[in-house]
Tab-separated table of C-alpha atoms and ligand atoms in Angstrom:
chain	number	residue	atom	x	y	z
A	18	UNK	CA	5.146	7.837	-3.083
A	19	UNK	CA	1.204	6.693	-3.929
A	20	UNK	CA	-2.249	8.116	-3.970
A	21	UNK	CA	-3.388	9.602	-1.176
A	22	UNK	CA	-7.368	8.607	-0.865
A	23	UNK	CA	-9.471	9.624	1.196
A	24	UNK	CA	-11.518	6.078	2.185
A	25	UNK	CA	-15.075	6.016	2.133
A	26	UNK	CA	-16.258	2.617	4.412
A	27	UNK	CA	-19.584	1.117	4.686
A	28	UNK	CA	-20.906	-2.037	4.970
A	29	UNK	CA	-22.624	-3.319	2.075
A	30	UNK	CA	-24.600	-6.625	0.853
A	31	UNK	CA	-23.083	-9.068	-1.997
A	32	UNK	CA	-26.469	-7.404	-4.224
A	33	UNK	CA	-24.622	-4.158	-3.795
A	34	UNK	CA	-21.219	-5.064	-5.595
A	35	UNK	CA	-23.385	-7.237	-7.744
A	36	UNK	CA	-24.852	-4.400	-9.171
A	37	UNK	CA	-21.718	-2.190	-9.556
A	38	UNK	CA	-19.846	-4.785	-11.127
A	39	UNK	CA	-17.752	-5.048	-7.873
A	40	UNK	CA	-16.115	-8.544	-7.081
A	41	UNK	CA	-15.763	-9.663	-3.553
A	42	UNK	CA	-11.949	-9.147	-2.592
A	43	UNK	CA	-10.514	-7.069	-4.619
A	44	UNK	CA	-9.448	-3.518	-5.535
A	45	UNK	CA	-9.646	-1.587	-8.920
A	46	UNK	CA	-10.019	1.712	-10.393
A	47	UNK	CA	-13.200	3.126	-10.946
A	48	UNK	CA	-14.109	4.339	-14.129
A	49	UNK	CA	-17.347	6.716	-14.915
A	50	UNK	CA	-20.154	4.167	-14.428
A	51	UNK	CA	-19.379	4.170	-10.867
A	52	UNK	CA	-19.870	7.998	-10.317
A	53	UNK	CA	-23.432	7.386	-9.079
A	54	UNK	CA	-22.359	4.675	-6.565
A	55	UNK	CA	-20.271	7.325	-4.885
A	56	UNK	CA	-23.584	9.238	-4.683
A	57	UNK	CA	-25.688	6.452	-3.457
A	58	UNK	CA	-23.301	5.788	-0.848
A	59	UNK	CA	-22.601	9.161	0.198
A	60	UNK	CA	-26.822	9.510	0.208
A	61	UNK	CA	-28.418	6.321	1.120
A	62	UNK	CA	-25.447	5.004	3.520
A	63	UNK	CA	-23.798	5.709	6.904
A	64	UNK	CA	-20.504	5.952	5.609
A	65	UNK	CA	-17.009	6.660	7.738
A	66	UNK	CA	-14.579	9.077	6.137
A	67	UNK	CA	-11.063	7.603	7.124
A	68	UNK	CA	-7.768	8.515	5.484
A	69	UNK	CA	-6.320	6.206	3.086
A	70	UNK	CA	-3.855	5.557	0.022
A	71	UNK	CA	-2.132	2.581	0.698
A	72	UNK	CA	1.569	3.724	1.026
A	73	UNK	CA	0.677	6.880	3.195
A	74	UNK	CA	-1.300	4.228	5.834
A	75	UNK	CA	1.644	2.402	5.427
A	76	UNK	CA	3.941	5.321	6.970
A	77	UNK	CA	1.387	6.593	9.233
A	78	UNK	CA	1.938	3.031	11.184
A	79	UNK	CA	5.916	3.389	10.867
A	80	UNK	CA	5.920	6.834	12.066
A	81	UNK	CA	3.089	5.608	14.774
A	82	UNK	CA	5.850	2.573	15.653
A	83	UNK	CA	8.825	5.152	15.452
A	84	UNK	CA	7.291	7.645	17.826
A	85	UNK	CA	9.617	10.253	16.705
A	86	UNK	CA	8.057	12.804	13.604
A	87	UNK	CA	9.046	13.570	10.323
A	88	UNK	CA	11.278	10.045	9.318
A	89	UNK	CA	9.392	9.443	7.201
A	90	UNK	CA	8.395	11.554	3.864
A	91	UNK	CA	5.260	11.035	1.794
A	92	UNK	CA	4.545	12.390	-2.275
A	93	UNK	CA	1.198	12.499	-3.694
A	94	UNK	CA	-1.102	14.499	-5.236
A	95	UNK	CA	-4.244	15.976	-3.898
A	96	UNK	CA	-6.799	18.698	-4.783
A	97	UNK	CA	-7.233	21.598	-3.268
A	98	UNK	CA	-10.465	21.299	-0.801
A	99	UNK	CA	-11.507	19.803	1.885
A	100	UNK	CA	-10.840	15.922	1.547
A	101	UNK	CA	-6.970	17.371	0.894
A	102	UNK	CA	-6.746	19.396	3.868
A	103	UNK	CA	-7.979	16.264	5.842
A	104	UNK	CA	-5.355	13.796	4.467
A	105	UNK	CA	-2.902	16.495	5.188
A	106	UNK	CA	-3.876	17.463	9.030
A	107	UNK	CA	-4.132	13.274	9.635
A	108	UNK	CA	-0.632	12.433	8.070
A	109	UNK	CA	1.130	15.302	10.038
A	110	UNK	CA	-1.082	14.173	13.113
A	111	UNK	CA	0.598	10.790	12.453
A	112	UNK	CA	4.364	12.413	12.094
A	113	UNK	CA	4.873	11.955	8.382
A	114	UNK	CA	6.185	14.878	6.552
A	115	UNK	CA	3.516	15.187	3.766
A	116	UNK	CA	4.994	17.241	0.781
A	117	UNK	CA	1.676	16.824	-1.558
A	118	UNK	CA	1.744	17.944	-5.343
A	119	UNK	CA	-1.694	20.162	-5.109
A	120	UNK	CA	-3.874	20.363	-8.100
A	121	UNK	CA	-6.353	23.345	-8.346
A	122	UNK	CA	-8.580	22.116	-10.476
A	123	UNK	CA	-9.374	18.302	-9.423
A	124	UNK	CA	-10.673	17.210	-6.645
A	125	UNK	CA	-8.697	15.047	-4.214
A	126	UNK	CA	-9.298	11.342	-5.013
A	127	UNK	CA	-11.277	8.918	-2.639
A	128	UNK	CA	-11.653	5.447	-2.273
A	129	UNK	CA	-15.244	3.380	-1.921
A	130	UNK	CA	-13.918	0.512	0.736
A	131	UNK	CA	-17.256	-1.643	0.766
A	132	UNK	CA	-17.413	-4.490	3.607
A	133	UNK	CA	-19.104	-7.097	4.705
A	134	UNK	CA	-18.280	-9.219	7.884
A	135	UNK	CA	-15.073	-9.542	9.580
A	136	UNK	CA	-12.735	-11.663	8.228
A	137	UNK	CA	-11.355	-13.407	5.159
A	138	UNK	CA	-14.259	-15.422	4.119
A	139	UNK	CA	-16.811	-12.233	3.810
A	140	UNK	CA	-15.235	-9.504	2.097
A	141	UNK	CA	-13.531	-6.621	1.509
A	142	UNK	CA	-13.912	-4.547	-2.260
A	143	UNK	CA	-12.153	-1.680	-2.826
A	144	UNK	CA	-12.803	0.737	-5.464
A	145	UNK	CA	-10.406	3.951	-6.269
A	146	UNK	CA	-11.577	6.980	-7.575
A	147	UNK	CA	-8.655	8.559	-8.043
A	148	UNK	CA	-8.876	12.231	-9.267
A	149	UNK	CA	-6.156	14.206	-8.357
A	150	UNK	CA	-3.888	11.505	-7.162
A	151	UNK	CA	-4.007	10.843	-11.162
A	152	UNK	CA	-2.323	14.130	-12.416
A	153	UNK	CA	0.751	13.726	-10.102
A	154	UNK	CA	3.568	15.050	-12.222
A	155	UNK	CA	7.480	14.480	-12.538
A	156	UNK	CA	8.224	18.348	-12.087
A	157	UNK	CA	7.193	17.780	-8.096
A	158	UNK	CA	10.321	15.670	-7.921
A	159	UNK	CA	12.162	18.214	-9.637
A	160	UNK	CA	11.104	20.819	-7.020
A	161	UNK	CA	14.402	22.124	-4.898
A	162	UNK	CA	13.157	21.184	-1.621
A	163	UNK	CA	11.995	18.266	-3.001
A	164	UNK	CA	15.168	17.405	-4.579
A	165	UNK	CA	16.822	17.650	-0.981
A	166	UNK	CA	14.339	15.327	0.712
A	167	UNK	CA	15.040	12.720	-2.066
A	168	UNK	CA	19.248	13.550	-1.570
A	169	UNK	CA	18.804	12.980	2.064
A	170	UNK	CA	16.601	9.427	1.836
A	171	UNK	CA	18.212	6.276	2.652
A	172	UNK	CA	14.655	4.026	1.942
A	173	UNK	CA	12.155	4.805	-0.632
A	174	UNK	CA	8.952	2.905	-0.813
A	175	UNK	CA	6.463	3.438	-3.690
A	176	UNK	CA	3.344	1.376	-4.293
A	177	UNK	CA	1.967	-0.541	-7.386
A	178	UNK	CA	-1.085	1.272	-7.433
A	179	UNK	CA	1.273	4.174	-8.913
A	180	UNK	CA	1.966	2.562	-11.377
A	181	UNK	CA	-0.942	3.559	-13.019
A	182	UNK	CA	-0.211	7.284	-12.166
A	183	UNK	CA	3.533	8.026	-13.144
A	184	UNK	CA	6.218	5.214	-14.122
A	185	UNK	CA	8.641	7.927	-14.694
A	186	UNK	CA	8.724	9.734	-11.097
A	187	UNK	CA	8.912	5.765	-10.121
A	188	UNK	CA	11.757	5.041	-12.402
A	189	UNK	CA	14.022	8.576	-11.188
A	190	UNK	CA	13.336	7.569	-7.945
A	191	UNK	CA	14.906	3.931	-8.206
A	192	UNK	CA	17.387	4.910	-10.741
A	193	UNK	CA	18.561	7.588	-7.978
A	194	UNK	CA	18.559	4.687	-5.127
A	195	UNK	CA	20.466	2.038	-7.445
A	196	UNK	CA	23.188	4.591	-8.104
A	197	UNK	CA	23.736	5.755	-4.619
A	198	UNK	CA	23.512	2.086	-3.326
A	199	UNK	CA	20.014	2.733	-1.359
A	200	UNK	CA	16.760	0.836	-0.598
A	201	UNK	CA	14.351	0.846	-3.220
A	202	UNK	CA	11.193	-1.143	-2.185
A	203	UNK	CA	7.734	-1.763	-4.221
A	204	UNK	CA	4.316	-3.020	-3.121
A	205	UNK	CA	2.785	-5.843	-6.066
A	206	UNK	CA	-0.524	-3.614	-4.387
A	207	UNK	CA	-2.853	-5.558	-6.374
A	208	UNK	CA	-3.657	-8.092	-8.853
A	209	UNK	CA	-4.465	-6.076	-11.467
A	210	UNK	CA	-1.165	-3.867	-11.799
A	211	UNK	CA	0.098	-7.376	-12.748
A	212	UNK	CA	-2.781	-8.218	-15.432
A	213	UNK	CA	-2.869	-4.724	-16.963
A	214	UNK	CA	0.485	-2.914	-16.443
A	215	UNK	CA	2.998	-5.847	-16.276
A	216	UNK	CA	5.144	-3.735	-18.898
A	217	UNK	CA	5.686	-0.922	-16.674
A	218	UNK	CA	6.092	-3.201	-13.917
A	219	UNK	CA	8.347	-5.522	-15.337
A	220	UNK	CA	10.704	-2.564	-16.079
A	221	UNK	CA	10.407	-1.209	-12.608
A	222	UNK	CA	12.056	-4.544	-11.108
A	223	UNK	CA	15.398	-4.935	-12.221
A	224	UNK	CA	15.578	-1.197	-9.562
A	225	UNK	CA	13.648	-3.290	-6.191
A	226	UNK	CA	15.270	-4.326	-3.589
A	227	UNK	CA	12.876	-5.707	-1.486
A	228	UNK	CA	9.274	-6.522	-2.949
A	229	UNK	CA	6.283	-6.950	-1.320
A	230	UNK	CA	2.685	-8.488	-1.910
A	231	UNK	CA	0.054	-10.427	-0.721
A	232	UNK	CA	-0.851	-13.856	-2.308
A	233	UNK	CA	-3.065	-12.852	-4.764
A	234	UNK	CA	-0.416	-10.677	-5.871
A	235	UNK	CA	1.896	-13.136	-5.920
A	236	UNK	CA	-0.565	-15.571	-7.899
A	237	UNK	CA	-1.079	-12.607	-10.388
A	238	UNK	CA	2.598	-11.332	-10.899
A	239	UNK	CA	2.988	-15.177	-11.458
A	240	UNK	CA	0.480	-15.681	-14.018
A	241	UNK	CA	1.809	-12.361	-16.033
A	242	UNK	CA	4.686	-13.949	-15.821
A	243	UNK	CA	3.758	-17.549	-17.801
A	244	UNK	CA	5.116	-19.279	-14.407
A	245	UNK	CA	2.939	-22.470	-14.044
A	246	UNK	CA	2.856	-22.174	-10.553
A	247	UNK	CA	0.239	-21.015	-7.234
A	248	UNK	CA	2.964	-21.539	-4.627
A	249	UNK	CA	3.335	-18.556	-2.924
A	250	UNK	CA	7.111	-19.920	-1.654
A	251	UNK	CA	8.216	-20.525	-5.730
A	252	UNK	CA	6.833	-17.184	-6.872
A	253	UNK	CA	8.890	-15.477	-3.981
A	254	UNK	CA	11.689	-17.849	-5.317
A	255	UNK	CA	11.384	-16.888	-8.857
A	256	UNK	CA	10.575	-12.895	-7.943
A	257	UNK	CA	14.137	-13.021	-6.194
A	258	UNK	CA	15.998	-14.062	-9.481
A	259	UNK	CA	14.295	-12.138	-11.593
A	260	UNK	CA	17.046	-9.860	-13.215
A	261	UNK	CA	18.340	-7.233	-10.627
A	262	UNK	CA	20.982	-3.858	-11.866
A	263	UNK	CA	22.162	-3.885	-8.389
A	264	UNK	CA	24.443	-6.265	-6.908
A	265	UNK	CA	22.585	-6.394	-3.491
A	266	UNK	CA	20.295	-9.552	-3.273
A	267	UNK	CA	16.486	-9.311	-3.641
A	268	UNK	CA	14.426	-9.434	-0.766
A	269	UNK	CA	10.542	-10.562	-1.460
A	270	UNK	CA	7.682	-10.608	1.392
A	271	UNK	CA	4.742	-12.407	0.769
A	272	UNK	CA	1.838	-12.202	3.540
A	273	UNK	CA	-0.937	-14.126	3.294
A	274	UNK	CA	-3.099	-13.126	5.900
A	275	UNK	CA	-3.340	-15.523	9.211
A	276	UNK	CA	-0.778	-18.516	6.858
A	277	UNK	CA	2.871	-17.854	7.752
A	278	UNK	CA	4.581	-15.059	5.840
A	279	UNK	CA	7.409	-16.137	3.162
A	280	UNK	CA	10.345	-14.559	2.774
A	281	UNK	CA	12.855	-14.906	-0.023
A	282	UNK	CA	16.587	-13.418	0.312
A	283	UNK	CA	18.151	-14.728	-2.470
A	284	UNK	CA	17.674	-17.764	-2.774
A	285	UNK	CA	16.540	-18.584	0.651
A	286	UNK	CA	12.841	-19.537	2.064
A	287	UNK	CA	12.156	-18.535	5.457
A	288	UNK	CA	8.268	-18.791	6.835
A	289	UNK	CA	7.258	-17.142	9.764
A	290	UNK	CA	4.094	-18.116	11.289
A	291	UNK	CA	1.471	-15.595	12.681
A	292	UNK	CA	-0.376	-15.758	15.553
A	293	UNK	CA	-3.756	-15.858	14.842
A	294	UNK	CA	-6.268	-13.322	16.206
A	295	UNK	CA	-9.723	-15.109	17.730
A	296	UNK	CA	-12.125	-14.008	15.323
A	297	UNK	CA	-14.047	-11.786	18.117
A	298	UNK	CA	-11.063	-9.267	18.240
A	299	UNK	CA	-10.789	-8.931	14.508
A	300	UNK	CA	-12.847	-5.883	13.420
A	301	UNK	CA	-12.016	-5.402	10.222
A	302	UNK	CA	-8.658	-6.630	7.992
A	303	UNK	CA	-8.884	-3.705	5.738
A	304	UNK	CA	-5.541	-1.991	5.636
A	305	UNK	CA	-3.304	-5.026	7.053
A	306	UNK	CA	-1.347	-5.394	4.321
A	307	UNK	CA	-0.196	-1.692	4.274
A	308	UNK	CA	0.259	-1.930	8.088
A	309	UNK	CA	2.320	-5.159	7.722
A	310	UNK	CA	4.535	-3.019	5.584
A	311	UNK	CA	4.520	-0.113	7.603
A	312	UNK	CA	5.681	-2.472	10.743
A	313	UNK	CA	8.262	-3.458	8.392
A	314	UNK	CA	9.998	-1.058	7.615
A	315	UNK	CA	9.989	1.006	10.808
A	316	UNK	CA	12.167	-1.455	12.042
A	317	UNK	CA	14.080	-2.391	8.641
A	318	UNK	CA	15.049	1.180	8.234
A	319	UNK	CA	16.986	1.304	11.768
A	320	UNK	CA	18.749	-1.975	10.698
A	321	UNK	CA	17.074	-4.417	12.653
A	322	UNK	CA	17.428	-7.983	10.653
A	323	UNK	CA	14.191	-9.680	8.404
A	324	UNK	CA	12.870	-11.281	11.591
A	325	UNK	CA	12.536	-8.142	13.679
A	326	UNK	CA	11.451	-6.577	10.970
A	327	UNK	CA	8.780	-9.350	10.172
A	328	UNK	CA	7.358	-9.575	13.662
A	329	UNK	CA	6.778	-5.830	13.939
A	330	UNK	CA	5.158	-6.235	10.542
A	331	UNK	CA	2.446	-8.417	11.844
A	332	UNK	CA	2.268	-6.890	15.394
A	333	UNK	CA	1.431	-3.709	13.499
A	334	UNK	CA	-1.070	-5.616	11.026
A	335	UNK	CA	-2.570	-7.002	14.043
A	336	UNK	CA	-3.396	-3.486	15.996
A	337	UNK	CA	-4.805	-2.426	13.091
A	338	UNK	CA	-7.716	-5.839	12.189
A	339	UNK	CA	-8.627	-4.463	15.510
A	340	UNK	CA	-9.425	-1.150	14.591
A	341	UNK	CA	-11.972	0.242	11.125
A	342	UNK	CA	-9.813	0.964	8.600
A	343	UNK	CA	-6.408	1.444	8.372
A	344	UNK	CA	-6.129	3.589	12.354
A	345	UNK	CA	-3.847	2.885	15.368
A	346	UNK	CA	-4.443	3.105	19.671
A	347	UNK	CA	-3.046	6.629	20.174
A	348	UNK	CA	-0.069	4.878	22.219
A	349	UNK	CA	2.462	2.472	20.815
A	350	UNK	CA	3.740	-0.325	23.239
A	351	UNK	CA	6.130	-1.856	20.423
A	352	UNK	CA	8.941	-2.447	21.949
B	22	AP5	P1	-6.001	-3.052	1.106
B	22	AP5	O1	-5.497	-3.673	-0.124
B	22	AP5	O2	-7.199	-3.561	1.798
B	22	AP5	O3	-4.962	-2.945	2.169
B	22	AP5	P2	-4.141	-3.957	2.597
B	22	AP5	O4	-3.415	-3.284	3.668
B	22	AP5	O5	-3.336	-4.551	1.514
B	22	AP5	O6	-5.207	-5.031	3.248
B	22	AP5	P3	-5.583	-6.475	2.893
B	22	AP5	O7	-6.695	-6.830	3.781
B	22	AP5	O8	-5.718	-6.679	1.434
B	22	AP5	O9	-4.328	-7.162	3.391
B	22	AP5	P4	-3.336	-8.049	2.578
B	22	AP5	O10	-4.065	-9.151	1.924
B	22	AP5	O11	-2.446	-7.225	1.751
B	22	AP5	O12	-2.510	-8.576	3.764
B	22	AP5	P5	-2.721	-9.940	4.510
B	22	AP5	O13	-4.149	-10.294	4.690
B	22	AP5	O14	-1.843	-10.919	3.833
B	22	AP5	O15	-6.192	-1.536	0.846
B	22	AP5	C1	-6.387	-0.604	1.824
B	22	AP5	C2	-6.017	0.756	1.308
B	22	AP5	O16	-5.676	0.697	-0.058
B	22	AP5	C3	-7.128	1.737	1.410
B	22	AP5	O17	-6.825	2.646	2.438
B	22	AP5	C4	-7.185	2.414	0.047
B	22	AP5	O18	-7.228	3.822	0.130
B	22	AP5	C5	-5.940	1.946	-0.609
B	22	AP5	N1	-6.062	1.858	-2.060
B	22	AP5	C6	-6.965	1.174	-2.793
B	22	AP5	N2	-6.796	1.422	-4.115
B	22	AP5	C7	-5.735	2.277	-4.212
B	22	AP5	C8	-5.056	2.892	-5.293
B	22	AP5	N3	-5.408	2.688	-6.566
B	22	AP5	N4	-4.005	3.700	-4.997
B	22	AP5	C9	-3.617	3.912	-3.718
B	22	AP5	N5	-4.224	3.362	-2.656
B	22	AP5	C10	-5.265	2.543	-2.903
B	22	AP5	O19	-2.212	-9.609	5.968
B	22	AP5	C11	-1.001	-8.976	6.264
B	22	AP5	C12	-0.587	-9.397	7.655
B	22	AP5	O20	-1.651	-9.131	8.561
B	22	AP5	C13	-0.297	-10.874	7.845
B	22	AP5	O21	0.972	-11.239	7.468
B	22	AP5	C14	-0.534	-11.014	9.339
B	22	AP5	O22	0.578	-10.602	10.070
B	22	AP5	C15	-1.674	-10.097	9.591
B	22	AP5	N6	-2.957	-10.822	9.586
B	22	AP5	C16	-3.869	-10.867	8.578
B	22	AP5	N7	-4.942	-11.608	8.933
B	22	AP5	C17	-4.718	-12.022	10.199
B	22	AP5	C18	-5.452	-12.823	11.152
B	22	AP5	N8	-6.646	-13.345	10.861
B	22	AP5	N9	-4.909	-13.026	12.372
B	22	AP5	C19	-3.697	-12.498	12.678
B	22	AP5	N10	-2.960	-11.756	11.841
B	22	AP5	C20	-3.447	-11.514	10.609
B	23	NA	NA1	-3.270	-5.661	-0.202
């Protein structure tokens, strides 16, 4: 469950996010002063319409690494036009079962995804206009069919980005995996679900069972936390004992891009190192992280351990720093 965006990519100069208050590296919500960027882009730029929302590119690579349709399930709401109908006819492309919430009256959300250069040290700024990913109601989850999907789920993955949309269809949704002894996993998403919604967060933990993030993340979730710490292997340390309803022992996974990956499982470190891609092969890194995740769990789900699970993670993260955006080689050779 997430936003489903529709990404709008171009390459842009430092001058450009300097002028729509933009920082290098990061992601945020839009707010009305940025209305007129969309337009200037959209006008003045040769943009690439690619589908987006971080959780849905995130099942779009499972289902892509599963190679057998509908495992996977996605919520979100769209509007009812064009952008919408695109997100749709790409997810089912992909194999996932969209069930979108549709809104008649807003327009499906998109996301500016402003680049410049290739890897880490140029950068990446995303920007969410959200729209009609931000009127997702509770009653979809309520829906009969609906209901039966969520019955029938053994994982459920939701983002932090929805965080800002609807806590409560978050909350039913781990509440319902904690009692039935399920998978509940969550996405830290970005740094600023940490600085401005750390309540909602911080309520939403005690239901994850495995939590994932980048270092920034990390570094944020830290912070909001008062620990006086940067390393990424303490915070994953600390996020595993942070109180828990379930008896099951939390599992954290912190990427941080080409440095090795930490994982926490209770209170065990584990690093695994990633294989670096020569910087000529790297085309863009947007949409890693939700690839990683994707990699993850299409093997985590079948009940392959945290190293098989890991190494698809990156393999998958790796196919798709080849590729614009968050897109995968028609074929799979995962093995
Ligand atoms: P974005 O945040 O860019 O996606 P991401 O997948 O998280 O990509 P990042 O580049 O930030 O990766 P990361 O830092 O998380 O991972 P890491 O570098 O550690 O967002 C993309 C999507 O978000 C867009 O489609 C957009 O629609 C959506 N979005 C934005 N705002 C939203 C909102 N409000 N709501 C919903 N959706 C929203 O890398 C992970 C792994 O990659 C590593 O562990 C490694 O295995 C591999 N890797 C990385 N770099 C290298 C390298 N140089 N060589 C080899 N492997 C590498
Ligand atoms: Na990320």
């Amino acid at each position: 469950m997430c936003n489903p965006l529709l990404d709008i990519q171009t390459t842009v100069e430092k001058s450009f996010l300097d002028k729509w208050g933009l920082k290098e590296n990061d992601a945020i919500l839009c707010d009305d002063k940025h209305n007129d960027m969309f337009t200037e882009l959209t006008k003045d730029f040769t943009v690439e319409y690619i589908p987006g929302g971080a959780a849905q590119n995130s099942l779009r690579v499972a289902q892509w690494i599963l190679n057998s349709p509908n495992r996977t399930v996605f919520f979100g709401a769209v509007g009812k036009d064009q952008y919408g109908e695109l997100l749709a006819t790409k997810a089912k492309e992909a194999g996932v079962n969209v069930q979108y919430q549709i809104n008649e009256t807003v327009k499906t959300g998109t996301c500016a995804a402003l680049i410049n250069g290739t890897h880490r040290n140029d950068f990446r700024s995303l920007c969410a206009h959200l729209a009609a990913a931000n009127t997702f109601t509770q009653d979809h989850l309520q829906k009969e069919e609906n209901q039966k999907i969520i019955e029938q789920a053994k994982y459920f993955y939701v983002t932090g980005f929805f965080i800002t949309v609807c806590p409560p269809a978050i909350i039913q949704l781990a509440t319902h995996s904690a009692e039935f002894n399920k998978t509940f996993t969550l996405n830290l998403s970005a740094p600023f679900i940490s600085q401005f919604f750390f309540d909602k967060l911080s309520e939403i933990i005690p239901l994850v069972d495995v939590l994932f993030g980048n270092e920034d993340e990390a570094a944020a979730f830290a912070n909001a936390h008062g620990w006086e710490t940067t390393c990424v292997k303490e915070i994953a340390l600390k996020a595993a004992a942070l109180p828990k309803k379930s008896t099951k022992p939390r599992l954290v996974v912190f990427t941080q891009g080409p440095e090795p990956v930490v994982v926490v499982e209770g209170d065990k470190v584990t690093e695994y190192p990633v294989t670096r891609l020569p910087k000529e092969e790297i085309v863009d890194t947007n949409g890693a992280g939700d690839a990683f995740v994707g990699g993850f769990l299409s093997q985590f789900i079948q009940g392959k351990g945290i190293e098989a699970s890991v190494a698809c993670g990156s393999y998958a993260a790796q196919e798709i720093i080849k590729k614009h955006g968050c897109t995968v080689p028609s074929v799979c050779k995962y093995h």
